[in-house]
Short mmCIF file of C-alpha atoms in Angstrom, two decimals:
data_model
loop_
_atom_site.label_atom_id
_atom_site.label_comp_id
_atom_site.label_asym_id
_atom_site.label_seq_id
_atom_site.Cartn_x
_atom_site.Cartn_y
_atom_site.Cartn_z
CA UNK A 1 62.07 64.67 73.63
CA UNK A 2 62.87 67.52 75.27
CA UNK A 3 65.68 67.05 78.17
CA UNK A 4 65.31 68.25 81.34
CA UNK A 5 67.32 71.73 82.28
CA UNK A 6 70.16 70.70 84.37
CA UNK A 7 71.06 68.02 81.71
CA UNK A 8 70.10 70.68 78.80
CA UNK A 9 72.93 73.55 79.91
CA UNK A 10 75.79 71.35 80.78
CA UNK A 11 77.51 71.38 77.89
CA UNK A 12 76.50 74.71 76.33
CA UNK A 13 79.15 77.44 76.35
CA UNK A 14 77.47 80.10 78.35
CA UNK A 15 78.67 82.72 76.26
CA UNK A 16 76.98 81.36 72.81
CA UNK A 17 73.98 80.55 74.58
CA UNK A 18 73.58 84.04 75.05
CA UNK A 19 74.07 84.91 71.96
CA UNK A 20 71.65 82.30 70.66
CA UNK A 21 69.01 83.88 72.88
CA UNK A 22 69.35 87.67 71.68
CA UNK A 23 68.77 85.67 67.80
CA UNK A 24 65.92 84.10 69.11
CA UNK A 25 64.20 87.25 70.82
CA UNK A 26 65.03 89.15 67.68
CA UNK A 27 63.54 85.83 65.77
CA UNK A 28 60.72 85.56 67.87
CA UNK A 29 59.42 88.59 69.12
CA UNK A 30 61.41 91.26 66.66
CA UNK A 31 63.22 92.26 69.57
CA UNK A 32 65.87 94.96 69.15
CA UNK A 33 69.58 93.14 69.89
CA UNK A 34 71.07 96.47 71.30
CA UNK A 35 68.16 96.14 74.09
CA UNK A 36 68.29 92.72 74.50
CA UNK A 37 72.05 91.75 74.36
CA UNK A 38 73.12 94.60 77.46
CA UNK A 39 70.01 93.08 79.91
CA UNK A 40 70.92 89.57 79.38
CA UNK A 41 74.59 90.07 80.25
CA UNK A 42 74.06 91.95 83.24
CA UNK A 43 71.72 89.13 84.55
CA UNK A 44 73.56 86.02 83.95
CA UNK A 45 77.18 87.57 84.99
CA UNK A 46 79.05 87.49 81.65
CA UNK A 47 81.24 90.67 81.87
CA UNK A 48 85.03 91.07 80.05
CA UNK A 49 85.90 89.84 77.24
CA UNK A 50 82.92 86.69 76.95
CA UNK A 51 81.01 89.91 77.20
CA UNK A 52 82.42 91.42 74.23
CA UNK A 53 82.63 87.75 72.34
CA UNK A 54 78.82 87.57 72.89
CA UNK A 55 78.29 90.82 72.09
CA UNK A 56 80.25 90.42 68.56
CA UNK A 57 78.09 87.22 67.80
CA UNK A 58 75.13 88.63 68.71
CA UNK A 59 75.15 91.68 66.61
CA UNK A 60 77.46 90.24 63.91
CA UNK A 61 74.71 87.67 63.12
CA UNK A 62 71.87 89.91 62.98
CA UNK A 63 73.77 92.34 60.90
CA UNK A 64 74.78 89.58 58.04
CA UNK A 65 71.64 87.46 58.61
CA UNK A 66 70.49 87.30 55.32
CA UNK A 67 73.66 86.33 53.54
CA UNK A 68 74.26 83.82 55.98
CA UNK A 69 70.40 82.79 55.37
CA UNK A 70 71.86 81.97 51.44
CA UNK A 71 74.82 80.05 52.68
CA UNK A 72 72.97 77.84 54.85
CA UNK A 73 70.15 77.37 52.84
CA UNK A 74 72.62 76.26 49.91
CA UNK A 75 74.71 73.89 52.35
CA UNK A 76 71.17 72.54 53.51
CA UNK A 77 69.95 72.04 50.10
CA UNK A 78 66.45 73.71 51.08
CA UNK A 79 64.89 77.08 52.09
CA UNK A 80 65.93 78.58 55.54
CA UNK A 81 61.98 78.72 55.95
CA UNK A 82 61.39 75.20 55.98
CA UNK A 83 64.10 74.94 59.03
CA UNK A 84 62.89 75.25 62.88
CA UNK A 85 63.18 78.77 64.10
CA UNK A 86 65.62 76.89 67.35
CA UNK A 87 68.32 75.22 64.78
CA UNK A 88 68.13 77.94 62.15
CA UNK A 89 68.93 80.36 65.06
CA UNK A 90 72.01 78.39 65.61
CA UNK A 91 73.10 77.49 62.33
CA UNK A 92 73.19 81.48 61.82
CA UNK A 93 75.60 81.74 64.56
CA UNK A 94 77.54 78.69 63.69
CA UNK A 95 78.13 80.22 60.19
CA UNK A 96 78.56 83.63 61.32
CA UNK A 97 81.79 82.52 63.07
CA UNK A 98 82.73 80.03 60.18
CA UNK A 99 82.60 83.07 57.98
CA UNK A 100 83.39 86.38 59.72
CA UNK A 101 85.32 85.37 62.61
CA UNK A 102 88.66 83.83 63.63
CA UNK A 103 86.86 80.90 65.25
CA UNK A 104 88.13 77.71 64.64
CA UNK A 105 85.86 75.86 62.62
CA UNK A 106 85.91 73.36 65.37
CA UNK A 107 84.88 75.30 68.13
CA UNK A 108 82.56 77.26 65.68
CA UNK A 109 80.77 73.65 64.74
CA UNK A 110 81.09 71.92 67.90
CA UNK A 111 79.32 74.40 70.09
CA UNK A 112 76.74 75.13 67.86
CA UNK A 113 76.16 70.95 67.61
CA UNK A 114 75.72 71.27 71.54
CA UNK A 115 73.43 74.27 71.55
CA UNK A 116 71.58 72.35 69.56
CA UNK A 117 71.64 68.66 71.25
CA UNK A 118 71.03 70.36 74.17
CA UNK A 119 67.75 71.57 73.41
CA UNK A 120 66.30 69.29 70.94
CA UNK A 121 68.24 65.86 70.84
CA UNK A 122 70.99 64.20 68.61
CA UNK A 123 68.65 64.12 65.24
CA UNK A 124 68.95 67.98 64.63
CA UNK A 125 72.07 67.88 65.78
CA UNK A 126 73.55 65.77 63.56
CA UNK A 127 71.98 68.09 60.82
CA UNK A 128 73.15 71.27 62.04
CA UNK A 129 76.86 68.83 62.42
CA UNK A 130 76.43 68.28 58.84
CA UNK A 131 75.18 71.67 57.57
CA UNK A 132 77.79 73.50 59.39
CA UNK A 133 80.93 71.50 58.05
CA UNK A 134 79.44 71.84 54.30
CA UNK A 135 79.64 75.26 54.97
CA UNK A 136 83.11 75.35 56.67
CA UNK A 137 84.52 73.90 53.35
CA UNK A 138 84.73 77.34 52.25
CA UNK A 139 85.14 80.78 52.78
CA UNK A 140 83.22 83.99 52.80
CA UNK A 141 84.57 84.97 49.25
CA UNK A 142 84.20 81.77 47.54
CA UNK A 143 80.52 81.27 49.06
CA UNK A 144 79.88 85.40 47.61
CA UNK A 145 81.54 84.23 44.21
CA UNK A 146 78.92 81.48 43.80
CA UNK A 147 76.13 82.74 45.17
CA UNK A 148 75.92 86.36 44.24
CA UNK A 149 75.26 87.91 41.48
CA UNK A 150 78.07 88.92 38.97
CA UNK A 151 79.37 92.21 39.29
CA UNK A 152 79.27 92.73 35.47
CA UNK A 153 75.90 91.80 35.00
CA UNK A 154 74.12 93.05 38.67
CA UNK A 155 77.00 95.47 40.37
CA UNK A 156 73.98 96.67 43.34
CA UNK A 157 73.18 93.14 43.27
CA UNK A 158 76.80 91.78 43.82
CA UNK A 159 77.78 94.44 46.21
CA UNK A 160 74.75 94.05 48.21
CA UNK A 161 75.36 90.58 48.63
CA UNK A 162 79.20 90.76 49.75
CA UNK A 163 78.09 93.60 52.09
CA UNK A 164 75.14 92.13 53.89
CA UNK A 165 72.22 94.30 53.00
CA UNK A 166 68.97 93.48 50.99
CA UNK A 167 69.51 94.25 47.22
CA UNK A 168 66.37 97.75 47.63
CA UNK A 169 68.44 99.06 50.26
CA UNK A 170 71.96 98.90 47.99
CA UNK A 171 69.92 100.47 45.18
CA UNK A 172 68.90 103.09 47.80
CA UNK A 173 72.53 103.63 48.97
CA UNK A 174 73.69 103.87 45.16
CA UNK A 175 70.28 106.28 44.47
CA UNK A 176 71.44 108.38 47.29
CA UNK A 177 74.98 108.56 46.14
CA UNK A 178 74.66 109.15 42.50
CA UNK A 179 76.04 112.56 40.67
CA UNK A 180 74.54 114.91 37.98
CA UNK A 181 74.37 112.31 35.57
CA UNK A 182 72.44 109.91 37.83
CA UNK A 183 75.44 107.35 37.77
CA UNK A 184 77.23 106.37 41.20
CA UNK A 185 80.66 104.90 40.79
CA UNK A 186 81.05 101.30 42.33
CA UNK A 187 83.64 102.17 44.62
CA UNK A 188 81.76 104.17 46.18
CA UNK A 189 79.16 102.36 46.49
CA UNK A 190 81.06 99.62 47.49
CA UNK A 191 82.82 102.07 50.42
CA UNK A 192 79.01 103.33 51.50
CA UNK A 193 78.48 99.65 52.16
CA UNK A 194 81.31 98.07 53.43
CA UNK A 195 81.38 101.02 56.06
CA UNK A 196 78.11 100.56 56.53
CA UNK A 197 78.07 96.72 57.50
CA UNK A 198 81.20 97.32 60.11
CA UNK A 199 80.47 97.29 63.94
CA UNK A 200 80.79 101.07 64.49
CA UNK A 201 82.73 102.83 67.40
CA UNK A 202 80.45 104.47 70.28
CA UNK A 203 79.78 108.19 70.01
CA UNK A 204 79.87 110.45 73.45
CA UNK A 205 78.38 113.88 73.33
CA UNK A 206 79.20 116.04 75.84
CA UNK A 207 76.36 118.22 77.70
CA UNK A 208 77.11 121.80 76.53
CA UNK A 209 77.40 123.90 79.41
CA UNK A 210 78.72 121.32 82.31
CA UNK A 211 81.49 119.73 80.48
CA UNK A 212 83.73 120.18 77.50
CA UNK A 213 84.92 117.13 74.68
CA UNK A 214 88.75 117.63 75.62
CA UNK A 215 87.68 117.05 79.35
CA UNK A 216 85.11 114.15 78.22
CA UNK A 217 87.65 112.90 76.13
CA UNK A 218 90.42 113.00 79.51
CA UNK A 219 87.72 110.94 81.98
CA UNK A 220 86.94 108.63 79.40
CA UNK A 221 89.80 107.41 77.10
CA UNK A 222 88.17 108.54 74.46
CA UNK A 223 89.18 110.61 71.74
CA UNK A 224 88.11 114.50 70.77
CA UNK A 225 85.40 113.85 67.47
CA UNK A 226 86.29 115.10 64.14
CA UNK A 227 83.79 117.28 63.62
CA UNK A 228 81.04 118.03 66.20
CA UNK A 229 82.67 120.34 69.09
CA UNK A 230 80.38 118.14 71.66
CA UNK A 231 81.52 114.84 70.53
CA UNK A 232 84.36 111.94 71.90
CA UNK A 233 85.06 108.56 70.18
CA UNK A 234 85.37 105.88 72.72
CA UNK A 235 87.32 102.91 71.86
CA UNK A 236 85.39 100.27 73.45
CA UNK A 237 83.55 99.19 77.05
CA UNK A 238 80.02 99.72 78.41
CA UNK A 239 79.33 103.92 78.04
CA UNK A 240 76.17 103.16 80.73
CA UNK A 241 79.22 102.34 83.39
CA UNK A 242 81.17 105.29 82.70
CA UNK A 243 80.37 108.18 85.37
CA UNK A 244 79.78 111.19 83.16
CA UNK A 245 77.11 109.24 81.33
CA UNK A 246 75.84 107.85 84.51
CA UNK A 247 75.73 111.80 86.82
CA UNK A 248 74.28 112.91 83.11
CA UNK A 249 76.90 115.44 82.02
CA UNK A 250 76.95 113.12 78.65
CA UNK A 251 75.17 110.82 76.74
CA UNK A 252 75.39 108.13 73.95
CA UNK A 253 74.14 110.12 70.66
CA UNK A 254 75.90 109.35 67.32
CA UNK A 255 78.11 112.43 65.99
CA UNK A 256 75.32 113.28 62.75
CA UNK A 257 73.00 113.42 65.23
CA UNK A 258 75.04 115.70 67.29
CA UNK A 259 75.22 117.96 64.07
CA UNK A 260 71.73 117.90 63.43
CA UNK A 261 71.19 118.91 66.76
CA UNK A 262 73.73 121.89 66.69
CA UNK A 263 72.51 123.46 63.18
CA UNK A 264 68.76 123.79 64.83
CA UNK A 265 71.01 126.59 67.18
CA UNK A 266 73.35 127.91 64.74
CA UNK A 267 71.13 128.52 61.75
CA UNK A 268 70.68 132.40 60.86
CA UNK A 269 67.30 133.92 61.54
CA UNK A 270 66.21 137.18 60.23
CA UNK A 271 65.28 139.46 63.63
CA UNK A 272 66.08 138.80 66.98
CA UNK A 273 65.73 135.60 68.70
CA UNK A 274 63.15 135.41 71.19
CA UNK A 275 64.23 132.42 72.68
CA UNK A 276 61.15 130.48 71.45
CA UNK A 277 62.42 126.77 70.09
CA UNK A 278 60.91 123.64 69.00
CA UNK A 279 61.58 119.67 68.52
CA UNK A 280 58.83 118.70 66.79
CA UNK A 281 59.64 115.19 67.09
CA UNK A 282 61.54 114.65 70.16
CA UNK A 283 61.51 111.26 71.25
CA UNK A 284 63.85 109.59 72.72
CA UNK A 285 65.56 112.65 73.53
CA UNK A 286 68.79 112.96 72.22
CA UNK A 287 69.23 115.91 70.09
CA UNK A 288 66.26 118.01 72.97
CA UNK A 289 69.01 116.69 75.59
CA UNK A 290 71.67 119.18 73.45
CA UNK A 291 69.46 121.51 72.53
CA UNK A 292 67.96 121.84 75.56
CA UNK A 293 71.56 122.30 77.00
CA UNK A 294 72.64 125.08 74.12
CA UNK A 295 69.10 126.88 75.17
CA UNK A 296 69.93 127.18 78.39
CA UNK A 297 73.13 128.79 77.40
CA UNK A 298 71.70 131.18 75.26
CA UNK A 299 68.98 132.19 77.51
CA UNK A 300 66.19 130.35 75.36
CA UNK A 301 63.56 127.80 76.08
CA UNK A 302 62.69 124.27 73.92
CA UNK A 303 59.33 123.13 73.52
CA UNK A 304 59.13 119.36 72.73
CA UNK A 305 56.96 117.28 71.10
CA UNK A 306 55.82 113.48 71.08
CA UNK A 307 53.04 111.42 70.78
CA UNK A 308 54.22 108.68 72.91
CA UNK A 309 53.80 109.00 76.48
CA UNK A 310 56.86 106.04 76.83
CA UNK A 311 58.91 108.28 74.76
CA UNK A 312 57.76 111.37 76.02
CA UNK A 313 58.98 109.95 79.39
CA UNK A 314 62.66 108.99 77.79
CA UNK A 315 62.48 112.79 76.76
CA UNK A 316 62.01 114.19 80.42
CA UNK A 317 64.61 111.76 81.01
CA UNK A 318 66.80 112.84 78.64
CA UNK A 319 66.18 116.72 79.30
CA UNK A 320 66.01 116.32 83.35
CA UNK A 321 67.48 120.26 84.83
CA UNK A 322 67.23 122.67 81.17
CA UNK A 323 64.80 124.54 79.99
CA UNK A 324 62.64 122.23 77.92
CA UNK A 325 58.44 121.55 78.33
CA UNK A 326 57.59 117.81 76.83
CA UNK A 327 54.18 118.05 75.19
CA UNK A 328 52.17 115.20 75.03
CA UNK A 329 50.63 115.82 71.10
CA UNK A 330 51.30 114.62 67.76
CA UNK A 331 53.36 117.14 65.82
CA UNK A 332 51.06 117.56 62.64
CA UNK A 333 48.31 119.05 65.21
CA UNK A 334 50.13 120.22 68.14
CA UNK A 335 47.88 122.91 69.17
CA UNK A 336 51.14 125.01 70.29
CA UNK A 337 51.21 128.57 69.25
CA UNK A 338 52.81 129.53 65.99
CA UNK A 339 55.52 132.10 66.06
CA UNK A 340 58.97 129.73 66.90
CA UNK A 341 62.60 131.17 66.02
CA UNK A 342 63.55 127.55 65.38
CA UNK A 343 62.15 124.05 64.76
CA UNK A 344 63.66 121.10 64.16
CA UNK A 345 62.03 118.33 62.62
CA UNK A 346 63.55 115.03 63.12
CA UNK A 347 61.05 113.43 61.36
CA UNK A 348 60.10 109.65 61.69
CA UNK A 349 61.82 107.16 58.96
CA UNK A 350 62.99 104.07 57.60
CA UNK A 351 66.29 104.23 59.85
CA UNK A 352 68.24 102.95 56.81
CA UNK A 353 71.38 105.37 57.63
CA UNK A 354 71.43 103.93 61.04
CA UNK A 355 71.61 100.17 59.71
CA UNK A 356 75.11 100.02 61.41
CA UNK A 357 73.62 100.50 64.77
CA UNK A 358 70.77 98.26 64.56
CA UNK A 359 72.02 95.40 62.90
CA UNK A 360 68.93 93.49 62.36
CA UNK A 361 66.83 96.38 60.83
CA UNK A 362 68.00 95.82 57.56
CA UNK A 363 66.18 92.97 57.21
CA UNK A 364 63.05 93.61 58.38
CA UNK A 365 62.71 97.09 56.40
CA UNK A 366 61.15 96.74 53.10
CA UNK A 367 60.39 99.11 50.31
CA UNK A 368 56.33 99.48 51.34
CA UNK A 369 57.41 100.89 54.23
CA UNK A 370 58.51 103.96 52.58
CA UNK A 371 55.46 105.74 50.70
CA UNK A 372 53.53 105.93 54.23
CA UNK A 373 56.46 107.47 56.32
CA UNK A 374 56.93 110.09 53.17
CA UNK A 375 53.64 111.23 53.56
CA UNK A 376 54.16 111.71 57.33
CA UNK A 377 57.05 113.49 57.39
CA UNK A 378 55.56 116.28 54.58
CA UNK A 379 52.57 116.34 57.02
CA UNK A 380 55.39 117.21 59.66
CA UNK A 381 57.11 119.90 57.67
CA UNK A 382 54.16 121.56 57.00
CA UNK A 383 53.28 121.38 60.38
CA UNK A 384 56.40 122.88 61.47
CA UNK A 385 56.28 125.77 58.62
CA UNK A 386 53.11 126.56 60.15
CA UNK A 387 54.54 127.03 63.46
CA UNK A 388 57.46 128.80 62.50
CA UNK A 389 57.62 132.73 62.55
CA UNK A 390 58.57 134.61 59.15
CA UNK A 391 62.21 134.94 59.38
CA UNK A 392 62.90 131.92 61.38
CA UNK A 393 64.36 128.59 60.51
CA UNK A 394 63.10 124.74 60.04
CA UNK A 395 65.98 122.02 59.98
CA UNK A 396 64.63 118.95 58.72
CA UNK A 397 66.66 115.85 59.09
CA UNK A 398 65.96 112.33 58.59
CA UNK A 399 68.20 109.22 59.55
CA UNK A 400 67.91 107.96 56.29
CA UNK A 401 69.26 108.90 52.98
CA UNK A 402 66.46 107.66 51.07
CA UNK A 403 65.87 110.01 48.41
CA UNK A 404 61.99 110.13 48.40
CA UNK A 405 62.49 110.68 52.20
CA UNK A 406 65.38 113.72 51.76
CA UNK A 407 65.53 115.73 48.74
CA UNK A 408 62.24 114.58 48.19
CA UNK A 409 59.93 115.84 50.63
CA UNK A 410 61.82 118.91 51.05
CA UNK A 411 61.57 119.55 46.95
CA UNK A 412 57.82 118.75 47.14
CA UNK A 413 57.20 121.95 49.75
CA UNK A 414 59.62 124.12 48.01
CA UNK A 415 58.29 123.34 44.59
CA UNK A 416 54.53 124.42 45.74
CA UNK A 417 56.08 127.97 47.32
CA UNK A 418 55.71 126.91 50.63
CA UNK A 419 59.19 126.97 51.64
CA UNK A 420 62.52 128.12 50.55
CA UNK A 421 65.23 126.71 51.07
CA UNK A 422 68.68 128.07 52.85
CA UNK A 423 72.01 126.80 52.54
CA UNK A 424 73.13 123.80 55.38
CA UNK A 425 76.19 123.51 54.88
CA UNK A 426 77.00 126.31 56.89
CA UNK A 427 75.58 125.23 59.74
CA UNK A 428 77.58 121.89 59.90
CA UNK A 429 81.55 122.06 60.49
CA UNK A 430 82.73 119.53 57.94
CA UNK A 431 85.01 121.71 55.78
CA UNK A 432 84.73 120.38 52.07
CA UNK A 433 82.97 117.20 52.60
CA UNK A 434 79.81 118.01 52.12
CA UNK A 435 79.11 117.95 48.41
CA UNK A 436 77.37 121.03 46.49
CA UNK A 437 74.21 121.84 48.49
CA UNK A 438 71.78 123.42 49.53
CA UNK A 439 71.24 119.86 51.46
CA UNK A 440 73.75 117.77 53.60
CA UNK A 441 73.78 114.32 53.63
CA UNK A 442 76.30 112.48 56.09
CA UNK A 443 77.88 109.19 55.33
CA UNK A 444 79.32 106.52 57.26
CA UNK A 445 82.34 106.03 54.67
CA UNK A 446 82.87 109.61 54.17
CA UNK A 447 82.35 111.06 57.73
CA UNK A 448 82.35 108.67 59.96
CA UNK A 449 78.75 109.23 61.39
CA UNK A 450 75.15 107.42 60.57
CA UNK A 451 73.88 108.85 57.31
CA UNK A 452 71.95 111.85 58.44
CA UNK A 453 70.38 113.83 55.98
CA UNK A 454 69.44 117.52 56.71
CA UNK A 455 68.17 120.78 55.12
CA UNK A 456 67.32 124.15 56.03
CA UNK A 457 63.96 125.61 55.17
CA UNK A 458 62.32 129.33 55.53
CA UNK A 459 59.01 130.70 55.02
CA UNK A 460 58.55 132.51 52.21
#
């Protein structure tokens, strides 16, 4: 029987509850956490450091919720899918603080037992009691050593369990990352993923034009990035508090994307440039916000592009004051006029080198998703060839190192004399780290940004 609400929250520890409740949105209704997580502090007050507990719990969870899934469905001695969504929410935090926090197993098990007595009575409490302390008998490495896969008989398989990512997306990662040979050393594999499955820090850029990263950097705590000139590392809080974000003179926007961004303005074109750019696929805004912002230095103008009209909106958001137009259209049939010095297409994908920041994505991703997003983004590159002017330049990126999503859409237009490609990594300052061309591909272990991939394309 269900209890009534004032006798339901007394015991529950405001700060887990909150975390339950992103797990069960994201559960439920395939929330995102990141948009969940911020709204649901602000409303029920938690600020500090229950704010950054709950955030940690939240996120961790999602991020590791399939080998947690394994562990519990072990300790349980069935399937996770024949537990109720409720408890199985909680039993995923419960173990995610067992596991990968320094949370005493008692607090760990005795506030998930309340969550769940709370809501649904003594009965599943007991069991998620029980489950949870079967689980507490051992650590993260002894639950990996019997549950995954040897590494001399499965290394993707092994790694991809210890790291917290479905085994196609390791293979992926260890596709992406192999040499000449087609062979990808386990360490760095094992690096790519272990990077990859770590909270990462928040990435500033600062708007070109109205401030610079050293004074960013000054009103912020943060510190100058490695490689982009716009970018600042900040070491923790809320970046929607901070008042450069807030009176827009910067924005939230990982560093990669801050590259990608950059090398659309940088590229060489044969001719002069008329000022004439494009974002083919602009939403939500962030690389038309800089730009945008690098146009209006330079005395150009961006045309954007997107099909939604709520991300269209996030665009004229983003680009509020510079010299951008948001069109309303999808990019393979625009209906702009050709004849663009520049066009970047930030084409739509499977997200995988953005895992970090979306911690459940990784498990709702799977490998059909991949065939139909490859033929969109060659319908987008073509689009964009069509649009560009002889002598100008396409960047292509993806967020996604996927190699049928990279290398291999770009190959498919080059290979049928469509396109040639130019050298990128030029156009990105990241001295020697950037492997033997003509492509880049960013990593999180390596670079310390998502794992942007990007080329640079001409018409022939």
């Amino acid at each position: 029987m269900t209890r009534p609400a004032h006798i339901r929250d007394k015991a529950v520890d405001p700060v887990r509850k909150a975390a339950r409740d992103v797990l069960r949105a994201v559960r439920e209704r395939d929330s995102y956490a990141n948009l969940v997580l911020p709204k649901l502090l602000r409303e029920r007050g938690i600020t500090g450091r229950d704010a950054a507990l709950a955030t940690e719990l939240a996120y961790g969870t999602c991020r590791a919720t399939g080998v947690l899934d394994a562990i519990i469905a072990s300790a349980a001695g069935r399937a996770v899918d024949e537990i109720d969504g409720p408890v199985l929410d909680v039993l995923r935090l419960g173990a995610y603080q067992l596991l990968r926090t320094r949370i005493g197993a008692h607090a760990a098990v005795s506030t998930s037992v309340d969550l769940i007595r709370s809501e649904a009575g003594q009965g599943p409490a007991g069991f998620c009691n029980a489950v949870l302390r079967k689980i507490s008998q051992r650590d993260e490495e002894l639950w990996t050593e019997e549950l995954a896969p040897s590494m001399a008989d499965d290394v993707v398989g092994h790694l991809a369990f210890r790291y917290a990512h479905p085994r196609w997306i390791a293979q992926v990662f260890a596709d992406a990352l192999a040499g000449p040979d087609g062979g990808v050393r386990a360490g760095e594999l094992q690096s790519a993923l272990a990077a990859d499955d770590e909270r990462p820090i928040v990435h500033l850029a600062a708007r070109p034009g109205l401030i610079s990263a050293e004074e960013l950097a000054l009103a912020t705590g943060g510190e100058v990035g490695a490689f982009s000139p716009y970018c600042v590392y900040l070491p923790g809080g809320d970046p929607g508090k901070l008042d450069a974000v807030r009176d827009g003179m910067a924005g939230v926007q990982d560093e990669g994307s801050q590259l990608v961004a950059r090398a659309v303005t940088v590229a060489p074109i044969e001719g002069d440039d008329t000022g004439r750019w494009l974002d083919l696929c602009a939403g939500p805004g962030g690389k038309a916000a800089m730009i945008g912002a690098l146009a209006e230095i330079d005395d150009a103008a961006l045309d954007a592009v997107e099909p939604s009209e709520h991300r269209a909106e996030l665009v004229r958001t983003s680009v509020k004051g510079l010299p951008v137009t948001v069109h309303v259209a999808d990019g393979r049939d625009s209906g702009l006029t050709p004849g663009y010095d520049r066009v970047l297409v930030d084409a739509p994908c499977t997200g995988l080198g953005s895992l970090r920041r979306r911690p459940e994505a990784r498990w709702r991703r799977t490998p059909s998703d991949v065939p139909e997003l490859v033929a969109l983004q060659r319908q987008l590159l073509l689009a964009a060839l069509e649009l560009v002017r002889p002598g100008g330049v396409v960047v292509y990126s993806t967020c996604s190192p996927h190699p049928a999503e990279t290398v291999g859409v770009v190959e498919s237009v080059v290979a049928e004399g469509l396109a040639r490609t130019v050298d990128a990594r030029p156009l990105v300052p990241v001295d020697d780290l950037l492997g033997d061309g003509p492509y880049v591909q960013l990593w999180p272990h390596v670079h310390g940004t998502d794992a942007m991939f990007l080329a640079a394309l001409t018409r022939p």
